[in-house]
Coordinates of C-alpha atoms and ligand atoms in Angstrom, one line a residue:
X1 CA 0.0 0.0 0.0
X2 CA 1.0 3.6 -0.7
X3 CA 0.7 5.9 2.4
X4 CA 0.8 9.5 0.9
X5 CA 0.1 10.8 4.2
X6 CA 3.1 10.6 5.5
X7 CA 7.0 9.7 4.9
X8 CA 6.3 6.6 4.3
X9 CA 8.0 3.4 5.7
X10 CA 6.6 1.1 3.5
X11 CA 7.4 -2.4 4.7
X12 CA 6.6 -3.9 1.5
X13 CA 9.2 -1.9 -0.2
X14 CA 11.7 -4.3 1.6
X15 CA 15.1 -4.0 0.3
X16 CA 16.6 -5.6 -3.1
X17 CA 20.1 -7.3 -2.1
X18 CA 21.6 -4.6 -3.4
X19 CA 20.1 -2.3 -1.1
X20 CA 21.2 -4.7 1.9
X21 CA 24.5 -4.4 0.9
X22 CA 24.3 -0.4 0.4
X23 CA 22.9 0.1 4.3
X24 CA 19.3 0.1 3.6
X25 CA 17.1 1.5 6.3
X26 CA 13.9 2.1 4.9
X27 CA 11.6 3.2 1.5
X28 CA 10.1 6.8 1.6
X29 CA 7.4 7.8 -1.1
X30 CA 5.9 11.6 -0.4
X31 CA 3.2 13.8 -2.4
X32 CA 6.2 16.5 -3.3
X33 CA 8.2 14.4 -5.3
X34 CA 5.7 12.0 -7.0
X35 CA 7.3 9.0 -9.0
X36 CA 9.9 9.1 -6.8
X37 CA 10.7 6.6 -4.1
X38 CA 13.9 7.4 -1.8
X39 CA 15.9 4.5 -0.5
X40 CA 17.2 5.7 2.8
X41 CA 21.0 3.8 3.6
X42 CA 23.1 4.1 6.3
X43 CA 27.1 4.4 4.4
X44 CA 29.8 3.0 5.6
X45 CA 32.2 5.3 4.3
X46 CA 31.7 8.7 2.5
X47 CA 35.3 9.1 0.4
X48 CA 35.7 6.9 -2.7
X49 CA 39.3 7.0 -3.8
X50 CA 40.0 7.4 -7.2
X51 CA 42.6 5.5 -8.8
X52 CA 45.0 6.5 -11.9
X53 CA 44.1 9.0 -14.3
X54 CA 45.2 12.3 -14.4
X55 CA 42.5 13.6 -12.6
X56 CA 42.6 17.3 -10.5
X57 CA 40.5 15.5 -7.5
X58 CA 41.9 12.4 -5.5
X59 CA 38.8 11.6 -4.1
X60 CA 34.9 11.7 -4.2
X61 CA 31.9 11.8 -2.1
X62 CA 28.7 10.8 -3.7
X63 CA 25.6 11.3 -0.8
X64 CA 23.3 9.8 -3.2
X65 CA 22.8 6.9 -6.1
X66 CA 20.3 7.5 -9.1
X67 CA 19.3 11.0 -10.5
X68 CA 15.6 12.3 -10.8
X69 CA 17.3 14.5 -13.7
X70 CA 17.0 11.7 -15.5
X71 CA 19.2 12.5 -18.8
X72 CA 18.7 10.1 -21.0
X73 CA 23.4 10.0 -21.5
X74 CA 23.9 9.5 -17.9
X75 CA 27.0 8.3 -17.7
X76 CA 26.4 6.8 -14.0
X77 CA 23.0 4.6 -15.3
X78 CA 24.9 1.5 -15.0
X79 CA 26.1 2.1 -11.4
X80 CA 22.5 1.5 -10.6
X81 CA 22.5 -2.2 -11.3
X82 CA 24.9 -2.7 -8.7
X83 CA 22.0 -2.2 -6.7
X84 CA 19.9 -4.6 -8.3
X85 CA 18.1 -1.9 -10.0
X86 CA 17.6 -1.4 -13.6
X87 CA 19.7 1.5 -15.3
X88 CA 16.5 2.9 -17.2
X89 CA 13.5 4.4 -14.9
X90 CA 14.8 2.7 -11.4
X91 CA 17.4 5.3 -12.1
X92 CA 15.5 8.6 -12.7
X93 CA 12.7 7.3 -9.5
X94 CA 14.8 5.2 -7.0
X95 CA 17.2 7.3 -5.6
X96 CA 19.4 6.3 -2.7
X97 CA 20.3 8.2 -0.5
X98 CA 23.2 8.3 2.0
X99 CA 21.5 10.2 4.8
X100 CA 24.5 9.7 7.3
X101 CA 26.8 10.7 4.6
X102 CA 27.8 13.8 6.4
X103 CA 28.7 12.5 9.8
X104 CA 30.7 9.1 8.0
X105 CA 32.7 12.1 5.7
X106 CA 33.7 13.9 9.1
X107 CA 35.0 11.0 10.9
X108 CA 37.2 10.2 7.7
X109 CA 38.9 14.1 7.3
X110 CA 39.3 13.8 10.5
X111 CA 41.8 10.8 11.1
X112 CA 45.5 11.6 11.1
X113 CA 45.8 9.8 7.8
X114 CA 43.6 12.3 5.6
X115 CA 46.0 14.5 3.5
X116 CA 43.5 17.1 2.5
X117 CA 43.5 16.2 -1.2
X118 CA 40.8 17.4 -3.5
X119 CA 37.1 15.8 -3.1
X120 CA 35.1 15.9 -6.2
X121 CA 31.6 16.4 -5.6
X122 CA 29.1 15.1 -9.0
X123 CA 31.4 13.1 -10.4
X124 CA 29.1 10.6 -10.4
X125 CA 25.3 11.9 -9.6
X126 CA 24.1 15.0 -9.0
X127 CA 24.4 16.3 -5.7
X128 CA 22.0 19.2 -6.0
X129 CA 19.3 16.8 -7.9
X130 CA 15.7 17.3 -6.1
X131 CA 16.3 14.7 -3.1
X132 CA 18.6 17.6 -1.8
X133 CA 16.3 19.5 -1.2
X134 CA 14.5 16.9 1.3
X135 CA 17.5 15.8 2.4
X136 CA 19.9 18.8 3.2
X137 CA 23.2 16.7 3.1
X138 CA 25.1 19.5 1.3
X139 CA 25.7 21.8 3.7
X140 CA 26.7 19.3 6.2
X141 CA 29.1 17.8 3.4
X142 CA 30.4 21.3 2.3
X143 CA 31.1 22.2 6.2
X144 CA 33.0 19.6 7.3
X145 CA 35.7 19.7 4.1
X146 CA 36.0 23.2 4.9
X147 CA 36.6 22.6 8.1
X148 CA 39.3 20.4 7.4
X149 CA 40.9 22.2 5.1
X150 CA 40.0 20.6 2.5
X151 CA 39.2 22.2 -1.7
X152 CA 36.5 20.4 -3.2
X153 CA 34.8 20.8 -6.2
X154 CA 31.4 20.5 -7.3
X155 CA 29.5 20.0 -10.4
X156 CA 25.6 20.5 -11.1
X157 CA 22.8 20.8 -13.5
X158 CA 20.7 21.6 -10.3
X159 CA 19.4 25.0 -9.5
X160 CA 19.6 24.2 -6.0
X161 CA 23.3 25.3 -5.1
X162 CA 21.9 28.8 -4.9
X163 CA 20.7 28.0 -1.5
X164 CA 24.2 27.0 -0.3
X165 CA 25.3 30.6 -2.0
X166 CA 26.7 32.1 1.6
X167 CA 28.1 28.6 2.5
X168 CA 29.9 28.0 -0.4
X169 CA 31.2 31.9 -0.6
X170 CA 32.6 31.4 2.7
X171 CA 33.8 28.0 2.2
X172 CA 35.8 29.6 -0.7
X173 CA 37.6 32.3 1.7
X174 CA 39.6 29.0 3.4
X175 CA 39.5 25.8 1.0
X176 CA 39.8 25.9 -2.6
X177 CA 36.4 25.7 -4.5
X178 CA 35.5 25.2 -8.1
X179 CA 32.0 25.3 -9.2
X180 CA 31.4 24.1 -12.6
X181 CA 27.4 23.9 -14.1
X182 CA 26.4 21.8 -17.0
X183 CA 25.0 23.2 -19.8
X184 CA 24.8 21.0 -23.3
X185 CA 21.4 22.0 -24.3
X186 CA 19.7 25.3 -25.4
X187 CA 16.9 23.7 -27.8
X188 CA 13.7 23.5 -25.5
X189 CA 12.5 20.7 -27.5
X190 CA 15.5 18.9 -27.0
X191 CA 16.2 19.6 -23.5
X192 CA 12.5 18.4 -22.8
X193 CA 13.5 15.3 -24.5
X194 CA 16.8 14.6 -23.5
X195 CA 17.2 16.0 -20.0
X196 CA 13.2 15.8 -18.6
X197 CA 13.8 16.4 -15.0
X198 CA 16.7 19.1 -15.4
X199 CA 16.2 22.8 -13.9
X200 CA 15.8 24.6 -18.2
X201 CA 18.8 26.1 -19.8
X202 CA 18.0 29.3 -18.7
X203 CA 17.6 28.7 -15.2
X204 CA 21.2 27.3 -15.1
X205 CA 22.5 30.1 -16.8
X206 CA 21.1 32.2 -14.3
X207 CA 22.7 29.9 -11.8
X208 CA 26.2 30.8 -13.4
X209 CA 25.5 34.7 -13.3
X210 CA 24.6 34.0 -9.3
X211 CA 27.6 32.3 -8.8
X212 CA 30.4 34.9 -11.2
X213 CA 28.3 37.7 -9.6
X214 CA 29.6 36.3 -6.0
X215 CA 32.9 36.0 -7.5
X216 CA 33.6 32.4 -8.6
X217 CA 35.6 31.3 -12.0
X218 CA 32.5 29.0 -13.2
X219 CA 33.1 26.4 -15.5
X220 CA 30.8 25.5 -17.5
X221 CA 30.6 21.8 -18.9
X222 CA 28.8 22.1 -22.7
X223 CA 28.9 18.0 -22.1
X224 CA 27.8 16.0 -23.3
X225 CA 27.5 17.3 -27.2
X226 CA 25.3 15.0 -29.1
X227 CA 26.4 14.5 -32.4
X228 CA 24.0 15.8 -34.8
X229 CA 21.6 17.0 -32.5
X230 CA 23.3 19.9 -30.9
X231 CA 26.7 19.9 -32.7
X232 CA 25.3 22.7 -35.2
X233 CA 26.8 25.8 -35.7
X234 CA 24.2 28.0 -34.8
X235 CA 23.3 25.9 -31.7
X236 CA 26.6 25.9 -30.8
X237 CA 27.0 29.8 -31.7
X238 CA 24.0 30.6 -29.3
X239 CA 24.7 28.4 -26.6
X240 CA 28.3 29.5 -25.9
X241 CA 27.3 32.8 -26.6
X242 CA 25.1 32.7 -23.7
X243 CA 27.5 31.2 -21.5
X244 CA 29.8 34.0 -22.0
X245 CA 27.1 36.3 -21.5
X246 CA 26.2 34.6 -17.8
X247 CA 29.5 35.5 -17.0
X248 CA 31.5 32.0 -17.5
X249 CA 35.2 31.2 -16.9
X250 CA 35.7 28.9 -18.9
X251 CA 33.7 25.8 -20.9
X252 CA 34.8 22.4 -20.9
X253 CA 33.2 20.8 -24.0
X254 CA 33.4 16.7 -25.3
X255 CA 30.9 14.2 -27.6
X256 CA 29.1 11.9 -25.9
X257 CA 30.1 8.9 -25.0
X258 CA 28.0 5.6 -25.1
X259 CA 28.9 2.9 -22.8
X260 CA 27.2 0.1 -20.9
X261 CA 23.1 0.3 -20.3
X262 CA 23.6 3.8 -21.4
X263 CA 23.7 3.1 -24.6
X264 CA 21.1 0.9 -25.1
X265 CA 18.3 3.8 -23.2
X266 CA 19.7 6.7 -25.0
X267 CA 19.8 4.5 -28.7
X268 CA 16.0 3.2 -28.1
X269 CA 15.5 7.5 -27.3
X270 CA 17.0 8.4 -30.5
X271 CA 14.8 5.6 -32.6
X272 CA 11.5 7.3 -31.3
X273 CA 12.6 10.7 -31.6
X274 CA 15.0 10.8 -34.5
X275 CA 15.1 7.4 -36.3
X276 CA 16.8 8.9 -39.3
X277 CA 20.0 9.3 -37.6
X278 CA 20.4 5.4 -36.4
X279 CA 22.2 4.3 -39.3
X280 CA 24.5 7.9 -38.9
X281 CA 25.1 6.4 -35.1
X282 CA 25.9 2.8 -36.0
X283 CA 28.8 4.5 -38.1
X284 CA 30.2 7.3 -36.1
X285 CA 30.1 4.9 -33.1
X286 CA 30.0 1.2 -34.8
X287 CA 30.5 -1.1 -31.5
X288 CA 32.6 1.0 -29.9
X289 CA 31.5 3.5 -26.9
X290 CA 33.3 7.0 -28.6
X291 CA 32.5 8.5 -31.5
X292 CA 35.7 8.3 -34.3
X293 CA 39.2 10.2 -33.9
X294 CA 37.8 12.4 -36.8
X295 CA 34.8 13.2 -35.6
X296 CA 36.4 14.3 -32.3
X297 CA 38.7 16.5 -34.5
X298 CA 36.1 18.2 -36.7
X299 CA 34.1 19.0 -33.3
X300 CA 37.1 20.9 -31.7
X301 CA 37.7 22.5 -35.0
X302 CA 34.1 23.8 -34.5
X303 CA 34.2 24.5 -31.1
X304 CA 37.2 26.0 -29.9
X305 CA 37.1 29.5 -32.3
X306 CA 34.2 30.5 -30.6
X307 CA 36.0 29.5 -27.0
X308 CA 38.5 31.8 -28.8
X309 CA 36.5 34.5 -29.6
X310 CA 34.4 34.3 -26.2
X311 CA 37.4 33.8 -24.4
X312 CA 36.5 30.8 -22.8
X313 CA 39.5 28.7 -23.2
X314 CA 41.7 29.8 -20.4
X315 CA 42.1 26.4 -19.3
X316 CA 44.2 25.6 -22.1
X317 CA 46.1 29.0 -21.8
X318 CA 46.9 28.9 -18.2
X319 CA 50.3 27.1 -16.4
X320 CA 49.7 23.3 -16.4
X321 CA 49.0 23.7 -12.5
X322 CA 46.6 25.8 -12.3
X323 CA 45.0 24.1 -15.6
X324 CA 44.6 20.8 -13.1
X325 CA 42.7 22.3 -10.6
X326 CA 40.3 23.9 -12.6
X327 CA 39.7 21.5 -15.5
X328 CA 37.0 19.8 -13.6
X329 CA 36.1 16.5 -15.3
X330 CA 38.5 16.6 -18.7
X331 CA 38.2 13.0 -19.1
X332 CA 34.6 11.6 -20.7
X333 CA 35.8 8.0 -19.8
X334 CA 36.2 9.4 -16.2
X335 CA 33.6 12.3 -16.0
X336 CA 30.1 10.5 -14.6
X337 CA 28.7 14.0 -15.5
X338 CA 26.0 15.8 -13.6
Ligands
SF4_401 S1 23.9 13.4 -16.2 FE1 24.1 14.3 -14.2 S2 22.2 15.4 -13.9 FE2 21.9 14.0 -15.6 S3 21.0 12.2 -14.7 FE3 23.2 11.9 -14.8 S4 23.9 12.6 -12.8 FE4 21.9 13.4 -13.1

């Protein structure tokens, strides 16, 4: 039975192995977020290290699993079946979250051990998706790396950092923070198709002039392109454009990338919406998971005079230091983008 009532523990809900072996504590349905059914879980630990890779972040936290922004090229789908949940709708509606995730974190930057390296927030899902608004786990998250002494960085299609505003300008006055929005859509249609439960375009370009007004370099992640569908000139043009006009840093920009479950949902999205470009897929893809070397080519060779001309490329002006800590996620094999 669904009790809308209330925050629901809903016995019957009872917890998929996967669950068991996240923490699980209990299943909470409520009238705000319709759809939706959070999976509370107790973490063990907070930090994920990450290995290899020439990465500007040692380290993650991810508070929750699942995104109700629900773009169809999630990279971080096929994490879901790790939980015994499918990487199609049980990722946009069961969303896990880590509701000690705060307290775990601050016992780990704590021990004696922790050398204060840089924890990448949104590497994986979005942190500022709608459950954070329920939940709250940002500001707790946010106040104990700064405490420490510890930069972190975040990265969001969610509207939602605007609340942590103050907490995240004073964070920046001790600790290292850089704030990076995505941003690969300006076509309403598409975005509507593509990235249904996203804050629009507009609403996160407003969320990068917040965030330059208040003083920080925002990168913006034009990620992923998808071929043929926003790789256009004029769409391209316009979209940067605005970005520059919102008061950007700097844009990070890559194809998309096709890999694992991910491929499979976002393929069966292009046959409905656009089935004359399957056979143009098969090709600049074939089995693979990137689209070809020349492909990649011709898209910087479209991209990066109007980085140029906006200029929106410091990254690959500035000292190869300072270009690691603010390229946020430069790697698509690596970048789980929010
Ligand atoms: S790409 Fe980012 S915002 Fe979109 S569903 Fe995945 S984690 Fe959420």
């Amino acid at each position: 039975m669904v009790r809308w009532q209330s925050q629901t523990l809903d016995a019957e809900d009872g917890a998929l192995p996967g669950l068991e072996r996240a923490g699980f504590v209990r299943s909470v349905q409520t009238p705000e977020f319709e759809g939706i059914t959070f999976h509370e879980v107790l973490c063990k630990s907070a930090l994920n290290k990450v290995e290899g890779g020439n990465l500007p972040f040692g380290w993650t936290v991810n508070p929750m699993r699942g995104c109700s922004h629900a773009c169809r090229y999630c990279f971080a789908r096929t994490t879901h079946e790790y939980l015994d949940l499918d990487a199609g709708d049980d990722f946009d509606s069961q969303i896990v979250v880590k509701t000690n995730v705060s307290a775990v974190l601050r016992r780990e930057v704590h021990k004696r051990s922790w050398r204060r390296e840089t924890v990448a927030l949104g590497t994986n899902t979005d942190p500022y998706q709608r459950a954070e608004g329920r939940y709250r786990l940002m500001p707790g998250i946010i106040g104990t790396l700064t405490e420490s002494g510890t930069g972190f960085s975040i990265l969001t299609k969610g509207t939602l950092m605007r609340r942590d505003l103050t907490l995240l300008t004073q964070a920046a006055q001790q600790v290292p923070v850089h704030l990076a929005v995505s941003i690969a859509i300006l076509d309403p249609e598409l975005h509507r198709g593509l990235e249904v439960g996203t804050p629009s375009p507009r609403a996160r370009l407003e969320l990068v002039r917040t965030l330059a007004d208040a003083g920080f370099a925002v990168n913006v992640m034009v990620a992923p392109v998808i071929p043929y569908l926003t790789d256009g000139r004029a769409h391209l043009a316009d979209l940067i454009e605005a970005i520059a006009e919102a008061g950007a840093a700097e844009v990070t920009a890559f194809p998309l990338h096709l890999r694992g479950s991910t491929r499979g949902w976002f393929l069966n999205w292009l046959a409905e919406a656009h089935p004359a470009l399957l056979r143009r897929y098969r090709q600049l893809y074939g089995r693979g998971t990137s689209v070809t070397p020349e492909y990649s080519a011709w898209l910087r060779g479209r991209i990066e005079p109007l980085l140029e001309k906006h200029r929106l490329n410091r990254e690959r002006q500035a000292e190869p230091e300072v270009r690691a800590a603010q390229s946020h996620t430069p790697d698509p094999q690596l970048a789980l983008f929010a």
